[in-house]
Coordinates of C-alpha atoms and ligand atoms in Angstrom, one line a residue:
X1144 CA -9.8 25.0 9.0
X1145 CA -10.8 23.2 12.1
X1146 CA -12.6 19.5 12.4
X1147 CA -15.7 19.1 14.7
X1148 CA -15.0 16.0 17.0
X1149 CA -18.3 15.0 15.1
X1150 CA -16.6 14.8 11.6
X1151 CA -13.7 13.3 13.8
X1152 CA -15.9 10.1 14.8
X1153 CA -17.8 10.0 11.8
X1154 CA -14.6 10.0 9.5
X1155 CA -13.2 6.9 12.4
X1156 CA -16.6 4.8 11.6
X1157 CA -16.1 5.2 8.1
X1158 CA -13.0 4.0 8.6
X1159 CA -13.6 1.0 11.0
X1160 CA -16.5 -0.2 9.0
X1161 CA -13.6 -1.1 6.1
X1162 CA -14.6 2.1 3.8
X1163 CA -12.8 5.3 2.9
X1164 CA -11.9 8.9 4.2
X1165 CA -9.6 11.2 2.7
X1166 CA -8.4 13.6 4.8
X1167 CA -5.4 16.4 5.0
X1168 CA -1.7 15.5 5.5
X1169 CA 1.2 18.1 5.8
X1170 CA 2.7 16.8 2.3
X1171 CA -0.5 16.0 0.4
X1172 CA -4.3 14.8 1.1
X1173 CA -4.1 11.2 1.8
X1174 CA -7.1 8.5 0.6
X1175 CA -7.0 6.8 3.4
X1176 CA -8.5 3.0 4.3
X1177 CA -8.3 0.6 7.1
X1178 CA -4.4 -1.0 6.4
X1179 CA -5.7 -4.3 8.1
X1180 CA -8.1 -5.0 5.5
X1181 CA -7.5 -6.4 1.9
X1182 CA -10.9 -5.2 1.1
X1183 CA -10.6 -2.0 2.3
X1184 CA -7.1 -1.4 0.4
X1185 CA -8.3 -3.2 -2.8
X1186 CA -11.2 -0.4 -2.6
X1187 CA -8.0 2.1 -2.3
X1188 CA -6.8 1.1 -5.8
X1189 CA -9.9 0.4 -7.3
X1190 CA -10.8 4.6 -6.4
X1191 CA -7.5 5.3 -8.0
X1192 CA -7.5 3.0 -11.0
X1193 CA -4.3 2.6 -10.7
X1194 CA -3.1 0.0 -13.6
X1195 CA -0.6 -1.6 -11.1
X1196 CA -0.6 -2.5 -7.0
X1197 CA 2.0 -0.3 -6.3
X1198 CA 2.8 -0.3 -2.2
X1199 CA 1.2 2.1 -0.4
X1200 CA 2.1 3.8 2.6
X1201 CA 0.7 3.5 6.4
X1202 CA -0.1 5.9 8.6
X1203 CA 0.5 5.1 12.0
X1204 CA -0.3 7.2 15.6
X1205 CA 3.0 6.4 17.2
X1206 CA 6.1 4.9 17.3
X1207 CA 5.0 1.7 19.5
X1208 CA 1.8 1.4 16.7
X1209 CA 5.1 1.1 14.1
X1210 CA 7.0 -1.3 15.9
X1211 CA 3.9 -3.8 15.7
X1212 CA 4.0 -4.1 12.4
X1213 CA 7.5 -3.4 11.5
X1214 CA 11.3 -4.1 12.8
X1215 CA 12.5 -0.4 13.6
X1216 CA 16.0 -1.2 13.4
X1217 CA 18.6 1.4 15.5
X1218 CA 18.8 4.1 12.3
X1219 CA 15.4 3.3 12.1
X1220 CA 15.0 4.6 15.7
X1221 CA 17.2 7.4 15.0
X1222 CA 14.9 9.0 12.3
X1223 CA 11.7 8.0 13.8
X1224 CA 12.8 9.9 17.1
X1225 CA 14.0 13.3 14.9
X1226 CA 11.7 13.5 12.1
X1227 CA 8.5 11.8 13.4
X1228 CA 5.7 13.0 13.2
X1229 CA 6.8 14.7 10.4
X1230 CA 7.7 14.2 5.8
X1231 CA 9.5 10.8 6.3
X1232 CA 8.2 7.5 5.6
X1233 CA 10.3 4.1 6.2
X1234 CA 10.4 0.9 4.1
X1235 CA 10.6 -1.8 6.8
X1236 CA 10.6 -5.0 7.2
X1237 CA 7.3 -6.5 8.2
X1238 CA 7.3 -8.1 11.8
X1239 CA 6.6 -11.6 11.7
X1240 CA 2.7 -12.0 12.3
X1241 CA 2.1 -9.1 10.9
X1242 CA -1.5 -8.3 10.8
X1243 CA -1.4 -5.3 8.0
X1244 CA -2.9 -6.3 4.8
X1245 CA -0.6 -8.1 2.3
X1246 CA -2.0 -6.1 -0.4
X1247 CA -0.8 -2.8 1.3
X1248 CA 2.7 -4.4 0.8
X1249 CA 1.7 -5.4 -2.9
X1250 CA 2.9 -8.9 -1.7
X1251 CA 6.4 -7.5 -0.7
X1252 CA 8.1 -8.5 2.8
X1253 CA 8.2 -4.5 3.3
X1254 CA 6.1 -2.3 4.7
X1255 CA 6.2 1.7 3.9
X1256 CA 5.0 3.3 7.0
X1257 CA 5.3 6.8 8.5
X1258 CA 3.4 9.3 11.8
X1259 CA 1.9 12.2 9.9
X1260 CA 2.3 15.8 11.4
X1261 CA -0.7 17.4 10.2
X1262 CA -3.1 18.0 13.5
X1263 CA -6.1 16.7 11.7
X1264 CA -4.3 13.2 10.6
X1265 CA -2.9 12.8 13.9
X1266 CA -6.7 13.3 15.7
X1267 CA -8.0 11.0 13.3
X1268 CA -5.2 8.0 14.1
X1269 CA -5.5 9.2 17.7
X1270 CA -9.4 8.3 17.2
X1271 CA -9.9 5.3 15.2
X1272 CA -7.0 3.2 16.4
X1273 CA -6.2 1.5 13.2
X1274 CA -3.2 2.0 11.0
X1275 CA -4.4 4.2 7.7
X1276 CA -2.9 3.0 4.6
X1277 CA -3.2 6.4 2.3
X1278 CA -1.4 7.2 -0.9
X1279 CA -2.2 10.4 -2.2
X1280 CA -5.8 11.1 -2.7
X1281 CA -5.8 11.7 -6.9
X1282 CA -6.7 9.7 -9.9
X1283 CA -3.5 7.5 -11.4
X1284 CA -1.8 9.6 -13.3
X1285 CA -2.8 12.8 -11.4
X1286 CA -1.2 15.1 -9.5
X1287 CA -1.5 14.8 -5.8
X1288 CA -3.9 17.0 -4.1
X1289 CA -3.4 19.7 -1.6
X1290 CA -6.6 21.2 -1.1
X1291 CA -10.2 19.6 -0.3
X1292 CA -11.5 20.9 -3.0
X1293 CA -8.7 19.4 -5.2
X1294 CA -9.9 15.8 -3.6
X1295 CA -12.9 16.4 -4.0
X1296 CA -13.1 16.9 -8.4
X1297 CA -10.7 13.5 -8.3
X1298 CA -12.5 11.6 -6.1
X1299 CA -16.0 12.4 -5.3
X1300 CA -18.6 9.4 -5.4
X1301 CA -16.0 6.8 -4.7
X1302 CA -14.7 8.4 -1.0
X1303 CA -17.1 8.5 1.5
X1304 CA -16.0 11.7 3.2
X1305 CA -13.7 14.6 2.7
X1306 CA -12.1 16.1 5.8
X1307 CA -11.3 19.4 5.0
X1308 CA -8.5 20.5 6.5
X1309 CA -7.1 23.5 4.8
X1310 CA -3.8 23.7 2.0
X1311 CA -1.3 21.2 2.9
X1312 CA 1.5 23.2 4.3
X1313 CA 4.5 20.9 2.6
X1314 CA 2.9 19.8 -0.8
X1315 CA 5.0 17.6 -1.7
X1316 CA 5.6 14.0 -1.0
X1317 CA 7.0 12.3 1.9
X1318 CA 10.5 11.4 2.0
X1319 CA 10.7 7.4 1.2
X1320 CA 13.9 6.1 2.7
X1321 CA 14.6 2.3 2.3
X1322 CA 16.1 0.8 5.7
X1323 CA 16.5 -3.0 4.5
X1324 CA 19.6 -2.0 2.6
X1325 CA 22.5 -2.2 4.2
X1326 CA 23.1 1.8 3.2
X1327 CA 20.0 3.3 3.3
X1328 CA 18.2 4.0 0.1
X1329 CA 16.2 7.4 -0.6
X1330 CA 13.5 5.8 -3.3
X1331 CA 11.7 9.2 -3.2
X1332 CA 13.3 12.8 -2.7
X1333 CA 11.0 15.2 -0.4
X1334 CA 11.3 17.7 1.7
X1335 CA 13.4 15.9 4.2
X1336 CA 17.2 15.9 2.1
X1337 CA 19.9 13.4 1.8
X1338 CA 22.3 16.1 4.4
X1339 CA 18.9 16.0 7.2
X1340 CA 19.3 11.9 7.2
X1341 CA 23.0 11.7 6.7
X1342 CA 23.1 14.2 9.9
X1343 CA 21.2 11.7 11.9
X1344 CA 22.1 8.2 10.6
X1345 CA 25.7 8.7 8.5
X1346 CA 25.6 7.6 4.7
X1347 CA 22.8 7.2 2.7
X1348 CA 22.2 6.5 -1.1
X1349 CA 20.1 8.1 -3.9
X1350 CA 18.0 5.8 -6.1
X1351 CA 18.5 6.8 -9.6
X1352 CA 17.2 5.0 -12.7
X1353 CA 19.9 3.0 -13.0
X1354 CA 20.9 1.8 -9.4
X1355 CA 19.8 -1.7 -8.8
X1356 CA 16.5 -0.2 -6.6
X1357 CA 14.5 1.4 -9.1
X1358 CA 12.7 4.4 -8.1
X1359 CA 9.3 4.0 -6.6
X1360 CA 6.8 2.9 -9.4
X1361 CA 9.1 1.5 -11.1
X1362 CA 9.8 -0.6 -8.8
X1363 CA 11.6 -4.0 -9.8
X1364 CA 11.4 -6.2 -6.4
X1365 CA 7.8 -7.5 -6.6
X1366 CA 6.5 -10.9 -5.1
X1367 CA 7.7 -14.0 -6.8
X1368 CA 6.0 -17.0 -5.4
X1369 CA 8.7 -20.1 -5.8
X1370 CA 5.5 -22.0 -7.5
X1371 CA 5.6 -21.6 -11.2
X1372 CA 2.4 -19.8 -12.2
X1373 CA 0.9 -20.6 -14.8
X1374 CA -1.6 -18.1 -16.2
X1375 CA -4.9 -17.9 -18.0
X1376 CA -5.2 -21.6 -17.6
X1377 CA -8.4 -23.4 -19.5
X1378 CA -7.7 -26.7 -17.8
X1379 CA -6.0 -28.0 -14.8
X1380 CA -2.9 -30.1 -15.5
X1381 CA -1.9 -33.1 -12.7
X1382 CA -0.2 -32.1 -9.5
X1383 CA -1.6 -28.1 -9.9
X1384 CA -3.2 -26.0 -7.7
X1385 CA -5.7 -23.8 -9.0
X1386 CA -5.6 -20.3 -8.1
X1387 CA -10.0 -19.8 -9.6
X1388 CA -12.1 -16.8 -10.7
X1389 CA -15.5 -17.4 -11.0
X1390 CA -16.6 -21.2 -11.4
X1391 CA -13.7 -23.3 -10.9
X1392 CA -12.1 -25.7 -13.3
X1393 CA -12.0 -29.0 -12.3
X1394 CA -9.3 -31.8 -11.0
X1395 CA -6.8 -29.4 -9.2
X1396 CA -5.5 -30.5 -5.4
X1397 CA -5.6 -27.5 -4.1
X1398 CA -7.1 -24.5 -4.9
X1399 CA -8.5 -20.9 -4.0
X1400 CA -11.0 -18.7 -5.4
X1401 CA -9.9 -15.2 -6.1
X1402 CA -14.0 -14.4 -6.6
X1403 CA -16.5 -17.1 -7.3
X1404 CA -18.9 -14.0 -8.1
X1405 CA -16.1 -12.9 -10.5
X1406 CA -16.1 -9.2 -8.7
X1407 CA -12.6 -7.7 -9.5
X1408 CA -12.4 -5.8 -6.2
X1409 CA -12.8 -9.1 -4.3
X1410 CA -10.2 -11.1 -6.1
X1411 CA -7.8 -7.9 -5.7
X1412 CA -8.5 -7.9 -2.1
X1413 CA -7.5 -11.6 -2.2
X1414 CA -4.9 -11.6 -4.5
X1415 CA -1.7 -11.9 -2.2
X1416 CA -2.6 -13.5 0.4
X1417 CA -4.4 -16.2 -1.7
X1418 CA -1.0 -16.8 -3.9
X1419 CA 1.0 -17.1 -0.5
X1420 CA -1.3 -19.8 1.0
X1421 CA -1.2 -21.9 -2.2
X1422 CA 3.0 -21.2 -2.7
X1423 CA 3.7 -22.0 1.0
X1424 CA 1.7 -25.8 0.6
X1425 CA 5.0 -26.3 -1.7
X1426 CA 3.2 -27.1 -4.7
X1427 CA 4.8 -26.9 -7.9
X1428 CA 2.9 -25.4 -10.6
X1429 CA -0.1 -23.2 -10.0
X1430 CA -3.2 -22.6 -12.7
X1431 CA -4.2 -19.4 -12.4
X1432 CA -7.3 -18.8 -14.3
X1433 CA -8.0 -15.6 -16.7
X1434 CA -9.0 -12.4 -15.4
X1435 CA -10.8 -10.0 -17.5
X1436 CA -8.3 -7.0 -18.8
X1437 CA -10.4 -4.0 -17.4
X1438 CA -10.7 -2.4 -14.4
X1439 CA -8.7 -3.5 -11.8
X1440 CA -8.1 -6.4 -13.9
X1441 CA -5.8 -4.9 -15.5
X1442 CA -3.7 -4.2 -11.9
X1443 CA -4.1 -7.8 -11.1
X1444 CA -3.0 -9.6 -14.2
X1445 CA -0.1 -6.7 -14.4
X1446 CA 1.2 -8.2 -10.6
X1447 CA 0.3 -12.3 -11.7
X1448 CA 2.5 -11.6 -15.1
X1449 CA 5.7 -10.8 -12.6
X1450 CA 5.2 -12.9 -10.3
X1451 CA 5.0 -15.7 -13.2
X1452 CA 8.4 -14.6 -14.3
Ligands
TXA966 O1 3.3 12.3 1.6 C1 3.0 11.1 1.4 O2 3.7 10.2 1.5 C2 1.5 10.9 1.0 C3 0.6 11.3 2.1 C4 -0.9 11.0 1.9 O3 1.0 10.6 3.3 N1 1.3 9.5 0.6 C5 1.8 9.0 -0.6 O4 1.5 7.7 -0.8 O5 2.5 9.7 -1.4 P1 1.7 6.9 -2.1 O6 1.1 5.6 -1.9 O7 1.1 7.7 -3.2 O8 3.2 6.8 -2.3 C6 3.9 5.7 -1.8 C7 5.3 5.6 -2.3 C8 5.3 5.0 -3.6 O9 6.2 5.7 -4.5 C9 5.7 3.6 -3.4 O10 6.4 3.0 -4.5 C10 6.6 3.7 -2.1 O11 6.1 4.8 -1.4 N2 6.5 2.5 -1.3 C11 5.5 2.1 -0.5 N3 5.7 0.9 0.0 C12 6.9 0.5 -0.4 C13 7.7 -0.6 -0.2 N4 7.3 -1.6 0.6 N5 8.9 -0.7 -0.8 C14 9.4 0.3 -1.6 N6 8.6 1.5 -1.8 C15 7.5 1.6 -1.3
MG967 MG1 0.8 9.5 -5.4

């Protein structure tokens, strides 16, 4: 299954212009969105309905592309220069400044990022010179997909364009591998083992249910602002800042506004990087108003209810 340099560029101004492509991977089809925009990743989740911002992972064209957004430590190096392009993705730390969307992080100071193999992934990077956040390209709840056609019952009306680039030769997962841990942490088994990265990089661990890191999903380490939260608030209390949707309350000192149109996809997009502004002012206590359970509602108020723990 080849690509036309046409469907190349077409897929790259999809892309560009903040909407989404999915397109073929060597583990799975990825739904893939410009990873610099909180709109374009909110539209991500919103096509997936997934019930929680999980992290998702970026697809970069090369190493130097990594290191801008990330802190490649040594190990980091080590894997990046055997298994790259290749079934490995690595949670980094994200460099300081770093221009990637916050909600690609789910408001974590991580960033899960990996160099796909497939020849079609790595023309379309190549192209569009933007890193590609892309989780698998399926429903919530669904298996990931390995054909076009597979992408296609999921997700058609809500991706723009399918690049079809033939069964994905892997079919499974990446590899995630943790590298802020002092041992490494596989949070995701694939087809790269535990023997392939302790060859290269000496010992790592296995995430089960009841080590401290919990496996992907499930994952326990979310954002936790050090402002108290305090949510579906009817009336601002002195000294808050008000975190809106739709028309604001009245009388806080501060305050954002997740939508004033009260569009879910907005205040997703805004979400993060909204709560970090407020929580980095200093203040307190932060009103957050109520958000509608449905939709990606449902997501959002799922991330305000840990962070307000
Ligand atoms: O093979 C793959 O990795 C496919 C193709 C499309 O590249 N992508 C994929 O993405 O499976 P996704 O988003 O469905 O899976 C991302 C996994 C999740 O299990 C998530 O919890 C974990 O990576 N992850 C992402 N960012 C993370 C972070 N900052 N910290 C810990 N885990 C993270
Ligand atoms: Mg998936």
């Amino acid at each position: 299954m080849t690509i036309s340099q046409d469907e190349l560029k077409q897929a790259a101004t999809i892309l560009q212009s903040g909407r989404l492509v999915a397109f073929p991977t060597e583990t799975v089809y990825g739904l893939g969105g410009n990873a610099l925009s909180d709109d374009a990743v909110s539209r991500i989740y919103a096509a997936k309905e997934r019930p929680q911002f999980n992290p998702l992972i970026v697809h970069v064209a090369s190493v130097t592309m990594a290191g801008k957004y990330a802190d490649l430590d040594k190990k980091a190096i080590q894997l990046a220069g055997v298994f790259w392009p290749g079934p490995l993705t690595l949670v980094l730390n994200r460099t300081k400044g770093c221009e990637l969307s916050l909600l690609v992080s789910a408001g974590l100071d991580t960033v899960a990022i990996r160099i796909p193999a497939h020849p079609t992934a790595r023309a379309l990077l190549d192209m569009v010179k933007l890193p590609i956040a892309a989780p698998s390209a399926n429903r919530s709840g669904r298996v990931s997909p390995t054909e076009a056609a597979h992408v296609k019952a999921e997700l058609e009306g809500v991706v723009e364009m399918i690049l079809d680039g033939g069964r994905c030769t892997v079919g499974l997962e990446s590899t995630v591998v943790d590298m802020t841990e002092k041992t490494p942490v596989i949070l995701r088994p694939g087809s790269i083992t535990q023997e392939m990265i302790e060859d290269i990089i000496g010992e790592v661990d296995i995430a089960t249910a009841d080590s401290p890191i919990k496996s992907p999903g499930m994952l326990e380490r979310h954002y936790a602002p050090a402002a108290q939260l305090r949510l579906n608030a009817k009336k601002v209390e002195p000294g808050e800042a008000l975190l809106a949707f739709g028309k604001p309350l009245e009388g806080a000192i501060l305050e954002e506004n997740l939508s004033p149109a009260k569009n879910l996809q907005e205040a997703a997009a805004n979400l993060f990087r909204m709560l970090r502004k407020l929580d980095e002012t200093g203040i307190a206590s932060i009103a957050v108003m109520p958000i509608p359970e449905k939709g990606l509602g449902v997501a959002i108020n799922d991330r305000l209810q840990r962070a307000a723990k």
